[in-house]
Amino acid sequence: MFIKLAIKSLLYRKTSVLFTLLAMSMSVFIMVGVEHIRLQAKTSFTNSISGVDLIVGARTSNINLLLYSVFRVGEPTNNVSLSSYQALLDDTNIRWAVPIALGDSHKGFRVMGTTNQYFEYFSFANKQYLSLKKGTEFKELFDVVIGSQVANKLGYVVGDKVVLSHGIGVTSFTHHDHLPFRVSGILSATGTPVDQTVHVSLQGLHAVHLPKAKIKSVLDRKGSSLTMLDDFIPQSITSVFLGLKSRIAVFQIQRKINSNPNEPLSAILPGVALSQLWQTMSIFDNVLRLISLLVFISSLLGLTAMLCSSIKERSHEIKLLRMIGAPAGFIFWFIELEALLIAFLGSLVACSALSFMLLYGQSYLIDHYGVVISANILQSMSLVVSGLFVLLVFSAALAPALIAYKEAKT
C-alpha cells in the first residue's frame, strides 16, 4: 500500500519526475560504466600474459620492457645479443626460453619474429594457451601466422600473400615486397595484443633485411624449411620470455641476469611490472572516478531540488494524508521512498542500457582497442557500492523529507 501510493504520487507529477529520472539514469550510467570499464580494462591487461616467469630485455625500466614486449607499445632501448640468449638456453634452471624480435609492421599491425615454441609455451588469462583457428605454425621461411583481429580487419585467409613494411608506423615508404610472406595460420581470438600481431619466424624476419642475392643463394642450396636455415638466425633479438623449472628460483635467476657482466640486461616479473603500471596510472583512475562521482552528485542535487519544489505544491496532499490519520513520520518516509523509487528506476534503466551497449559493442571494442569488456556489470556493483548508493540517495532526499515533516506538524 505504501509503495503503491508513492508510485501514484510520482505518476501524478510525471513530467518533472521523468526529467529527474533521465538525469539520474545518465549519471548512474556514467558512474557504473566508468567503474566497470576501468575494472574490465585492468583485467584485460592482466590477462595479456600468463605462465611467463621472467621477461628479459636490454637494460631499461620494468614498465618499458613490459610495454614493448607484451603490449607492442614503444620501442626497445637496445637489443639482446644472440650469445646472451644462448646462455639463457644453456641455464639448467630455465625450462624454456622464447625469443621475440620487433621492428617491422604490416598495414599498422606490429610484426613479431619468434619461434614455434611461442605457440607452445606462451599463455594468457590464467594459463590459456594459444590455438590455431585455421592452418599451421611456421614450416617454411616465409610463413606467417596472424592474430584474429589482423585476419578480420584485413580479410586474410590461409594462403594469402603478406608484404612486411619497415618501421612501425601506419604509413611506411619502405616495403619488403621482393619477399612476400604467405599466411600459414590464423590464431583463435584471445582478447590480448596477440590478436593484433603478425607473427613470423626469426629467420624470416631477418631474411627480408638481407640482400636478395644472398637469400636466393642460401635457398637454392638448403631449401626453405626452417630447420635447415641457420644462416638466417639473427645476431640479436628484442627480448626473451622465460619459463623456469622451479618458481622458487625466480629471484635468484633474476639477480643473475640483472648482474650479467657481459651485457646490461633487465629481467622483470610480469606481475610486478603490471602492478607498477597500474600504480603509475592510478591518478587517471582516480580522476575518472571523481568525475563520475561529481556527475552523480549533480543528479542527486537535481533530485533534491525537484522534491523541494514539489513540497509547496503538495501541501493539500500532505494535509489530506494527515486528515486520514497518517502521522508526520509517515510523510517523512513517504518522501524518502519516492526518492529511492526514482533512484531505483534510474539505476535499472542505466544498467540495462549499459549492459545492452556492452553486449552489442564487444566486437567493436575487441576489433578497435583489443580490450574484452564483459556485459555482466553486476560484478562491478559490490554490496559496499550499493550501500553507498542508497545512503547518498537517502541523504539527498533528507532536506525535502524534513520540510514535508515540518509541514505535516503544523
PDB file of N, CA and C in Angstrom, residues 15-89:
ATOM      1  N   THR A  15       5.865  14.642 -15.434  1.00  0.00           N
ATOM      2  CA  THR A  15       6.785  15.432 -16.268  1.00  0.00           C
ATOM      3  C   THR A  15       8.089  15.742 -15.534  1.00  0.00           C
ATOM      4  N   SER A  16       7.984  16.333 -14.354  1.00  0.00           N
ATOM      5  CA  SER A  16       9.185  16.676 -13.584  1.00  0.00           C
ATOM      6  C   SER A  16       9.921  15.419 -13.128  1.00  0.00           C
ATOM      7  N   VAL A  17       9.161  14.374 -12.787  1.00  0.00           N
ATOM      8  CA  VAL A  17       9.768  13.117 -12.355  1.00  0.00           C
ATOM      9  C   VAL A  17      10.535  12.471 -13.511  1.00  0.00           C
ATOM     10  N   LEU A  18       9.981  12.566 -14.740  1.00  0.00           N
ATOM     11  CA  LEU A  18      10.618  11.959 -15.905  1.00  0.00           C
ATOM     12  C   LEU A  18      12.000  12.571 -16.168  1.00  0.00           C
ATOM     13  N   PHE A  19      12.076  13.910 -16.114  1.00  0.00           N
ATOM     14  CA  PHE A  19      13.366  14.563 -16.359  1.00  0.00           C
ATOM     15  C   PHE A  19      14.362  14.259 -15.245  1.00  0.00           C
ATOM     16  N   THR A  20      13.865  14.181 -14.020  1.00  0.00           N
ATOM     17  CA  THR A  20      14.752  13.800 -12.914  1.00  0.00           C
ATOM     18  C   THR A  20      15.229  12.370 -13.083  1.00  0.00           C
ATOM     19  N   LEU A  21      14.330  11.504 -13.542  1.00  0.00           N
ATOM     20  CA  LEU A  21      14.684  10.105 -13.787  1.00  0.00           C
ATOM     21  C   LEU A  21      15.745   9.978 -14.885  1.00  0.00           C
ATOM     22  N   LEU A  22      15.603  10.777 -15.943  1.00  0.00           N
ATOM     23  CA  LEU A  22      16.580  10.752 -17.028  1.00  0.00           C
ATOM     24  C   LEU A  22      17.952  11.227 -16.547  1.00  0.00           C
ATOM     25  N   ALA A  23      17.954  12.293 -15.735  1.00  0.00           N
ATOM     26  CA  ALA A  23      19.221  12.794 -15.189  1.00  0.00           C
ATOM     27  C   ALA A  23      19.870  11.757 -14.285  1.00  0.00           C
ATOM     28  N   MET A  24      19.058  11.088 -13.473  1.00  0.00           N
ATOM     29  CA  MET A  24      19.568  10.045 -12.587  1.00  0.00           C
ATOM     30  C   MET A  24      20.105   8.863 -13.405  1.00  0.00           C
ATOM     31  N   SER A  25      19.390   8.485 -14.457  1.00  0.00           N
ATOM     32  CA  SER A  25      19.818   7.369 -15.300  1.00  0.00           C
ATOM     33  C   SER A  25      21.155   7.674 -15.960  1.00  0.00           C
ATOM     34  N   MET A  26      21.300   8.903 -16.458  1.00  0.00           N
ATOM     35  CA  MET A  26      22.541   9.277 -17.133  1.00  0.00           C
ATOM     36  C   MET A  26      23.722   9.256 -16.166  1.00  0.00           C
ATOM     37  N   SER A  27      23.514   9.769 -14.974  1.00  0.00           N
ATOM     38  CA  SER A  27      24.611   9.818 -14.000  1.00  0.00           C
ATOM     39  C   SER A  27      25.015   8.416 -13.547  1.00  0.00           C
ATOM     40  N   VAL A  28      24.026   7.546 -13.321  1.00  0.00           N
ATOM     41  CA  VAL A  28      24.338   6.167 -12.930  1.00  0.00           C
ATOM     42  C   VAL A  28      25.020   5.437 -14.082  1.00  0.00           C
ATOM     43  N   PHE A  29      24.564   5.702 -15.310  1.00  0.00           N
ATOM     44  CA  PHE A  29      25.176   5.099 -16.498  1.00  0.00           C
ATOM     45  C   PHE A  29      26.662   5.450 -16.564  1.00  0.00           C
ATOM     46  N   ILE A  30      26.973   6.726 -16.346  1.00  0.00           N
ATOM     47  CA  ILE A  30      28.373   7.173 -16.405  1.00  0.00           C
ATOM     48  C   ILE A  30      29.174   6.579 -15.254  1.00  0.00           C
ATOM     49  N   MET A  31      28.617   6.620 -14.050  1.00  0.00           N
ATOM     50  CA  MET A  31      29.354   6.156 -12.873  1.00  0.00           C
ATOM     51  C   MET A  31      29.634   4.658 -12.945  1.00  0.00           C
ATOM     52  N   VAL A  32      28.606   3.867 -13.227  1.00  0.00           N
ATOM     53  CA  VAL A  32      28.787   2.419 -13.295  1.00  0.00           C
ATOM     54  C   VAL A  32      29.626   2.041 -14.517  1.00  0.00           C
ATOM     55  N   GLY A  33      29.390   2.748 -15.642  1.00  0.00           N
ATOM     56  CA  GLY A  33      30.142   2.461 -16.859  1.00  0.00           C
ATOM     57  C   GLY A  33      31.632   2.704 -16.692  1.00  0.00           C
ATOM     58  N   VAL A  34      31.992   3.832 -16.084  1.00  0.00           N
ATOM     59  CA  VAL A  34      33.404   4.142 -15.867  1.00  0.00           C
ATOM     60  C   VAL A  34      34.055   3.105 -14.952  1.00  0.00           C
ATOM     61  N   GLU A  35      33.376   2.759 -13.871  1.00  0.00           N
ATOM     62  CA  GLU A  35      33.939   1.795 -12.923  1.00  0.00           C
ATOM     63  C   GLU A  35      34.062   0.406 -13.544  1.00  0.00           C
ATOM     64  N   HIS A  36      33.034   0.002 -14.285  1.00  0.00           N
ATOM     65  CA  HIS A  36      33.055  -1.335 -14.884  1.00  0.00           C
ATOM     66  C   HIS A  36      34.125  -1.446 -15.961  1.00  0.00           C
ATOM     67  N   ILE A  37      34.187  -0.460 -16.840  1.00  0.00           N
ATOM     68  CA  ILE A  37      35.177  -0.488 -17.917  1.00  0.00           C
ATOM     69  C   ILE A  37      36.585  -0.383 -17.341  1.00  0.00           C
ATOM     70  N   ARG A  38      36.743   0.407 -16.278  1.00  0.00           N
ATOM     71  CA  ARG A  38      38.058   0.524 -15.633  1.00  0.00           C
ATOM     72  C   ARG A  38      38.526  -0.831 -15.102  1.00  0.00           C
ATOM     73  N   LEU A  39      37.633  -1.537 -14.411  1.00  0.00           N
ATOM     74  CA  LEU A  39      37.985  -2.842 -13.855  1.00  0.00           C
ATOM     75  C   LEU A  39      38.210  -3.882 -14.949  1.00  0.00           C
ATOM     76  N   GLN A  40      37.364  -3.831 -15.998  1.00  0.00           N
ATOM     77  CA  GLN A  40      37.492  -4.804 -17.081  1.00  0.00           C
ATOM     78  C   GLN A  40      38.763  -4.574 -17.890  1.00  0.00           C
ATOM     79  N   ALA A  41      39.091  -3.300 -18.100  1.00  0.00           N
ATOM     80  CA  ALA A  41      40.328  -2.987 -18.823  1.00  0.00           C
ATOM     81  C   ALA A  41      41.545  -3.476 -18.041  1.00  0.00           C
ATOM     82  N   LYS A  42      41.490  -3.299 -16.733  1.00  0.00           N
ATOM     83  CA  LYS A  42      42.588  -3.762 -15.883  1.00  0.00           C
ATOM     84  C   LYS A  42      42.707  -5.282 -15.961  1.00  0.00           C
ATOM     85  N   THR A  43      41.561  -5.957 -15.926  1.00  0.00           N
ATOM     86  CA  THR A  43      41.564  -7.416 -16.033  1.00  0.00           C
ATOM     87  C   THR A  43      42.096  -7.867 -17.391  1.00  0.00           C
ATOM     88  N   SER A  44      41.680  -7.144 -18.451  1.00  0.00           N
ATOM     89  CA  SER A  44      42.126  -7.486 -19.793  1.00  0.00           C
ATOM     90  C   SER A  44      43.640  -7.327 -19.933  1.00  0.00           C
ATOM     91  N   PHE A  45      44.188  -6.256 -19.349  1.00  0.00           N
ATOM     92  CA  PHE A  45      45.634  -6.053 -19.394  1.00  0.00           C
ATOM     93  C   PHE A  45      46.344  -7.155 -18.607  1.00  0.00           C
ATOM     94  N   THR A  46      45.786  -7.488 -17.432  1.00  0.00           N
ATOM     95  CA  THR A  46      46.403  -8.515 -16.592  1.00  0.00           C
ATOM     96  C   THR A  46      46.397  -9.872 -17.288  1.00  0.00           C
ATOM     97  N   ASN A  47      45.329 -10.125 -18.074  1.00  0.00           N
ATOM     98  CA  ASN A  47      45.195 -11.410 -18.756  1.00  0.00           C
ATOM     99  C   ASN A  47      46.058 -11.523 -20.014  1.00  0.00           C
ATOM    100  N   SER A  48      46.769 -10.447 -20.359  1.00  0.00           N
ATOM    101  CA  SER A  48      47.547 -10.454 -21.598  1.00  0.00           C
ATOM    102  C   SER A  48      48.714 -11.426 -21.553  1.00  0.00           C
ATOM    103  N   ILE A  49      49.180 -11.751 -20.367  1.00  0.00           N
ATOM    104  CA  ILE A  49      50.309 -12.679 -20.269  1.00  0.00           C
ATOM    105  C   ILE A  49      50.149 -13.532 -19.014  1.00  0.00           C
ATOM    106  N   SER A  50      50.432 -14.812 -19.149  1.00  0.00           N
ATOM    107  CA  SER A  50      50.299 -15.742 -18.025  1.00  0.00           C
ATOM    108  C   SER A  50      51.287 -16.884 -18.237  1.00  0.00           C
ATOM    109  N   GLY A  51      51.812 -17.410 -17.143  1.00  0.00           N
ATOM    110  CA  GLY A  51      52.712 -18.549 -17.259  1.00  0.00           C
ATOM    111  C   GLY A  51      54.137 -18.193 -17.628  1.00  0.00           C
ATOM    112  N   VAL A  52      54.425 -16.884 -17.800  1.00  0.00           N
ATOM    113  CA  VAL A  52      55.800 -16.446 -18.076  1.00  0.00           C
ATOM    114  C   VAL A  52      56.411 -15.975 -16.757  1.00  0.00           C
ATOM    115  N   ASP A  53      57.491 -16.604 -16.345  1.00  0.00           N
ATOM    116  CA  ASP A  53      58.107 -16.269 -15.058  1.00  0.00           C
ATOM    117  C   ASP A  53      58.941 -15.002 -15.122  1.00  0.00           C
ATOM    118  N   LEU A  54      59.668 -14.822 -16.211  1.00  0.00           N
ATOM    119  CA  LEU A  54      60.531 -13.645 -16.367  1.00  0.00           C
ATOM    120  C   LEU A  54      60.511 -13.178 -17.814  1.00  0.00           C
ATOM    121  N   ILE A  55      60.642 -11.862 -17.997  1.00  0.00           N
ATOM    122  CA  ILE A  55      60.856 -11.281 -19.328  1.00  0.00           C
ATOM    123  C   ILE A  55      62.224 -10.621 -19.299  1.00  0.00           C
ATOM    124  N   VAL A  56      63.056 -10.982 -20.242  1.00  0.00           N
ATOM    125  CA  VAL A  56      64.429 -10.469 -20.290  1.00  0.00           C
ATOM    126  C   VAL A  56      64.593  -9.578 -21.515  1.00  0.00           C
ATOM    127  N   GLY A  57      65.180  -8.399 -21.305  1.00  0.00           N
ATOM    128  CA  GLY A  57      65.448  -7.476 -22.403  1.00  0.00           C
ATOM    129  C   GLY A  57      66.672  -6.646 -22.098  1.00  0.00           C
ATOM    130  N   ALA A  58      66.983  -5.708 -22.979  1.00  0.00           N
ATOM    131  CA  ALA A  58      68.094  -4.793 -22.731  1.00  0.00           C
ATOM    132  C   ALA A  58      67.776  -3.937 -21.514  1.00  0.00           C
ATOM    133  N   ARG A  59      68.814  -3.405 -20.858  1.00  0.00           N
ATOM    134  CA  ARG A  59      68.652  -2.633 -19.627  1.00  0.00           C
ATOM    135  C   ARG A  59      67.697  -1.456 -19.847  1.00  0.00           C
ATOM    136  N   THR A  60      66.608  -1.460 -19.119  1.00  0.00           N
ATOM    137  CA  THR A  60      65.593  -0.416 -19.216  1.00  0.00           C
ATOM    138  C   THR A  60      64.691  -0.508 -18.000  1.00  0.00           C
ATOM    139  N   SER A  61      63.634   0.310 -17.952  1.00  0.00           N
ATOM    140  CA  SER A  61      62.699   0.250 -16.828  1.00  0.00           C
ATOM    141  C   SER A  61      61.774  -0.952 -16.968  1.00  0.00           C
ATOM    142  N   ASN A  62      61.225  -1.389 -15.848  1.00  0.00           N
ATOM    143  CA  ASN A  62      60.303  -2.540 -15.853  1.00  0.00           C
ATOM    144  C   ASN A  62      59.105  -2.290 -16.751  1.00  0.00           C
ATOM    145  N   ILE A  63      58.526  -1.096 -16.650  1.00  0.00           N
ATOM    146  CA  ILE A  63      57.302  -0.787 -17.401  1.00  0.00           C
ATOM    147  C   ILE A  63      57.593  -0.728 -18.895  1.00  0.00           C
ATOM    148  N   ASN A  64      58.704  -0.114 -19.270  1.00  0.00           N
ATOM    149  CA  ASN A  64      59.040  -0.013 -20.692  1.00  0.00           C
ATOM    150  C   ASN A  64      59.247  -1.396 -21.312  1.00  0.00           C
ATOM    151  N   LEU A  65      59.953  -2.265 -20.602  1.00  0.00           N
ATOM    152  CA  LEU A  65      60.187  -3.624 -21.102  1.00  0.00           C
ATOM    153  C   LEU A  65      58.869  -4.382 -21.232  1.00  0.00           C
ATOM    154  N   LEU A  66      57.991  -4.221 -20.261  1.00  0.00           N
ATOM    155  CA  LEU A  66      56.677  -4.871 -20.317  1.00  0.00           C
ATOM    156  C   LEU A  66      55.870  -4.358 -21.503  1.00  0.00           C
ATOM    157  N   LEU A  67      55.858  -3.034 -21.699  1.00  0.00           N
ATOM    158  CA  LEU A  67      55.034  -2.427 -22.739  1.00  0.00           C
ATOM    159  C   LEU A  67      55.451  -2.873 -24.138  1.00  0.00           C
ATOM    160  N   TYR A  68      56.742  -2.839 -24.426  1.00  0.00           N
ATOM    161  CA  TYR A  68      57.103  -3.171 -25.808  1.00  0.00           C
ATOM    162  C   TYR A  68      57.154  -4.678 -26.059  1.00  0.00           C
ATOM    163  N   SER A  69      57.409  -5.487 -25.032  1.00  0.00           N
ATOM    164  CA  SER A  69      57.498  -6.932 -25.263  1.00  0.00           C
ATOM    165  C   SER A  69      56.131  -7.621 -25.242  1.00  0.00           C
ATOM    166  N   VAL A  70      55.220  -7.145 -24.404  1.00  0.00           N
ATOM    167  CA  VAL A  70      53.902  -7.786 -24.274  1.00  0.00           C
ATOM    168  C   VAL A  70      52.823  -7.035 -25.046  1.00  0.00           C
ATOM    169  N   PHE A  71      52.810  -5.700 -24.904  1.00  0.00           N
ATOM    170  CA  PHE A  71      51.736  -4.909 -25.496  1.00  0.00           C
ATOM    171  C   PHE A  71      52.121  -4.262 -26.824  1.00  0.00           C
ATOM    172  N   ARG A  72      53.353  -4.484 -27.274  1.00  0.00           N
ATOM    173  CA  ARG A  72      53.840  -3.934 -28.541  1.00  0.00           C
ATOM    174  C   ARG A  72      53.702  -2.417 -28.583  1.00  0.00           C
ATOM    175  N   VAL A  73      53.947  -1.773 -27.456  1.00  0.00           N
ATOM    176  CA  VAL A  73      53.864  -0.319 -27.361  1.00  0.00           C
ATOM    177  C   VAL A  73      55.253   0.233 -27.080  1.00  0.00           C
ATOM    178  N   GLY A  74      55.699   1.201 -27.875  1.00  0.00           N
ATOM    179  CA  GLY A  74      57.008   1.786 -27.657  1.00  0.00           C
ATOM    180  C   GLY A  74      58.107   1.003 -28.360  1.00  0.00           C
ATOM    181  N   GLU A  75      59.322   1.423 -28.088  1.00  0.00           N
ATOM    182  CA  GLU A  75      60.482   0.847 -28.735  1.00  0.00           C
ATOM    183  C   GLU A  75      61.518   0.406 -27.699  1.00  0.00           C
ATOM    184  N   PRO A  76      62.235  -0.680 -27.943  1.00  0.00           N
ATOM    185  CA  PRO A  76      63.298  -1.100 -27.013  1.00  0.00           C
ATOM    186  C   PRO A  76      64.482  -0.143 -27.059  1.00  0.00           C
ATOM    187  N   THR A  77      65.169   0.002 -25.926  1.00  0.00           N
ATOM    188  CA  THR A  77      66.352   0.855 -25.872  1.00  0.00           C
ATOM    189  C   THR A  77      67.519   0.209 -26.603  1.00  0.00           C
ATOM    190  N   ASN A  78      67.527  -1.120 -26.629  1.00  0.00           N
ATOM    191  CA  ASN A  78      68.593  -1.861 -27.301  1.00  0.00           C
ATOM    192  C   ASN A  78      68.122  -3.290 -27.506  1.00  0.00           C
ATOM    193  N   ASN A  79      68.932  -4.088 -28.141  1.00  0.00           N
ATOM    194  CA  ASN A  79      68.594  -5.493 -28.357  1.00  0.00           C
ATOM    195  C   ASN A  79      69.420  -6.400 -27.450  1.00  0.00           C
ATOM    196  N   VAL A  80      69.003  -7.650 -27.368  1.00  0.00           N
ATOM    197  CA  VAL A  80      69.719  -8.681 -26.612  1.00  0.00           C
ATOM    198  C   VAL A  80      70.545  -9.494 -27.603  1.00  0.00           C
ATOM    199  N   SER A  81      71.800  -9.669 -27.321  1.00  0.00           N
ATOM    200  CA  SER A  81      72.680 -10.401 -28.241  1.00  0.00           C
ATOM    201  C   SER A  81      72.321 -11.876 -28.290  1.00  0.00           C
ATOM    202  N   LEU A  82      72.656 -12.501 -29.377  1.00  0.00           N
ATOM    203  CA  LEU A  82      72.375 -13.921 -29.551  1.00  0.00           C
ATOM    204  C   LEU A  82      73.140 -14.754 -28.518  1.00  0.00           C
ATOM    205  N   SER A  83      74.338 -14.313 -28.145  1.00  0.00           N
ATOM    206  CA  SER A  83      75.129 -15.055 -27.151  1.00  0.00           C
ATOM    207  C   SER A  83      74.452 -15.050 -25.787  1.00  0.00           C
ATOM    208  N   SER A  84      73.830 -13.925 -25.407  1.00  0.00           N
ATOM    209  CA  SER A  84      73.111 -13.862 -24.128  1.00  0.00           C
ATOM    210  C   SER A  84      71.881 -14.760 -24.160  1.00  0.00           C
ATOM    211  N   TYR A  85      71.191 -14.784 -25.294  1.00  0.00           N
ATOM    212  CA  TYR A  85      70.032 -15.665 -25.452  1.00  0.00           C
ATOM    213  C   TYR A  85      70.468 -17.126 -25.361  1.00  0.00           C
ATOM    214  N   GLN A  86      71.609 -17.460 -25.983  1.00  0.00           N
ATOM    215  CA  GLN A  86      72.107 -18.828 -25.936  1.00  0.00           C
ATOM    216  C   GLN A  86      72.483 -19.234 -24.514  1.00  0.00           C
ATOM    217  N   ALA A  87      73.021 -18.266 -23.751  1.00  0.00           N
ATOM    218  CA  ALA A  87      73.368 -18.545 -22.349  1.00  0.00           C
ATOM    219  C   ALA A  87      72.122 -18.869 -21.537  1.00  0.00           C
ATOM    220  N   LEU A  88      71.019 -18.207 -21.844  1.00  0.00           N
ATOM    221  CA  LEU A  88      69.752 -18.497 -21.160  1.00  0.00           C
ATOM    222  C   LEU A  88      69.271 -19.905 -21.499  1.00  0.00           C
ATOM    223  N   LEU A  89      69.425 -20.288 -22.750  1.00  0.00           N
ATOM    224  CA  LEU A  89      69.027 -21.640 -23.165  1.00  0.00           C
ATOM    225  C   LEU A  89      69.848 -22.707 -22.449  1.00  0.00           C
TER     226      LEU A  89
END
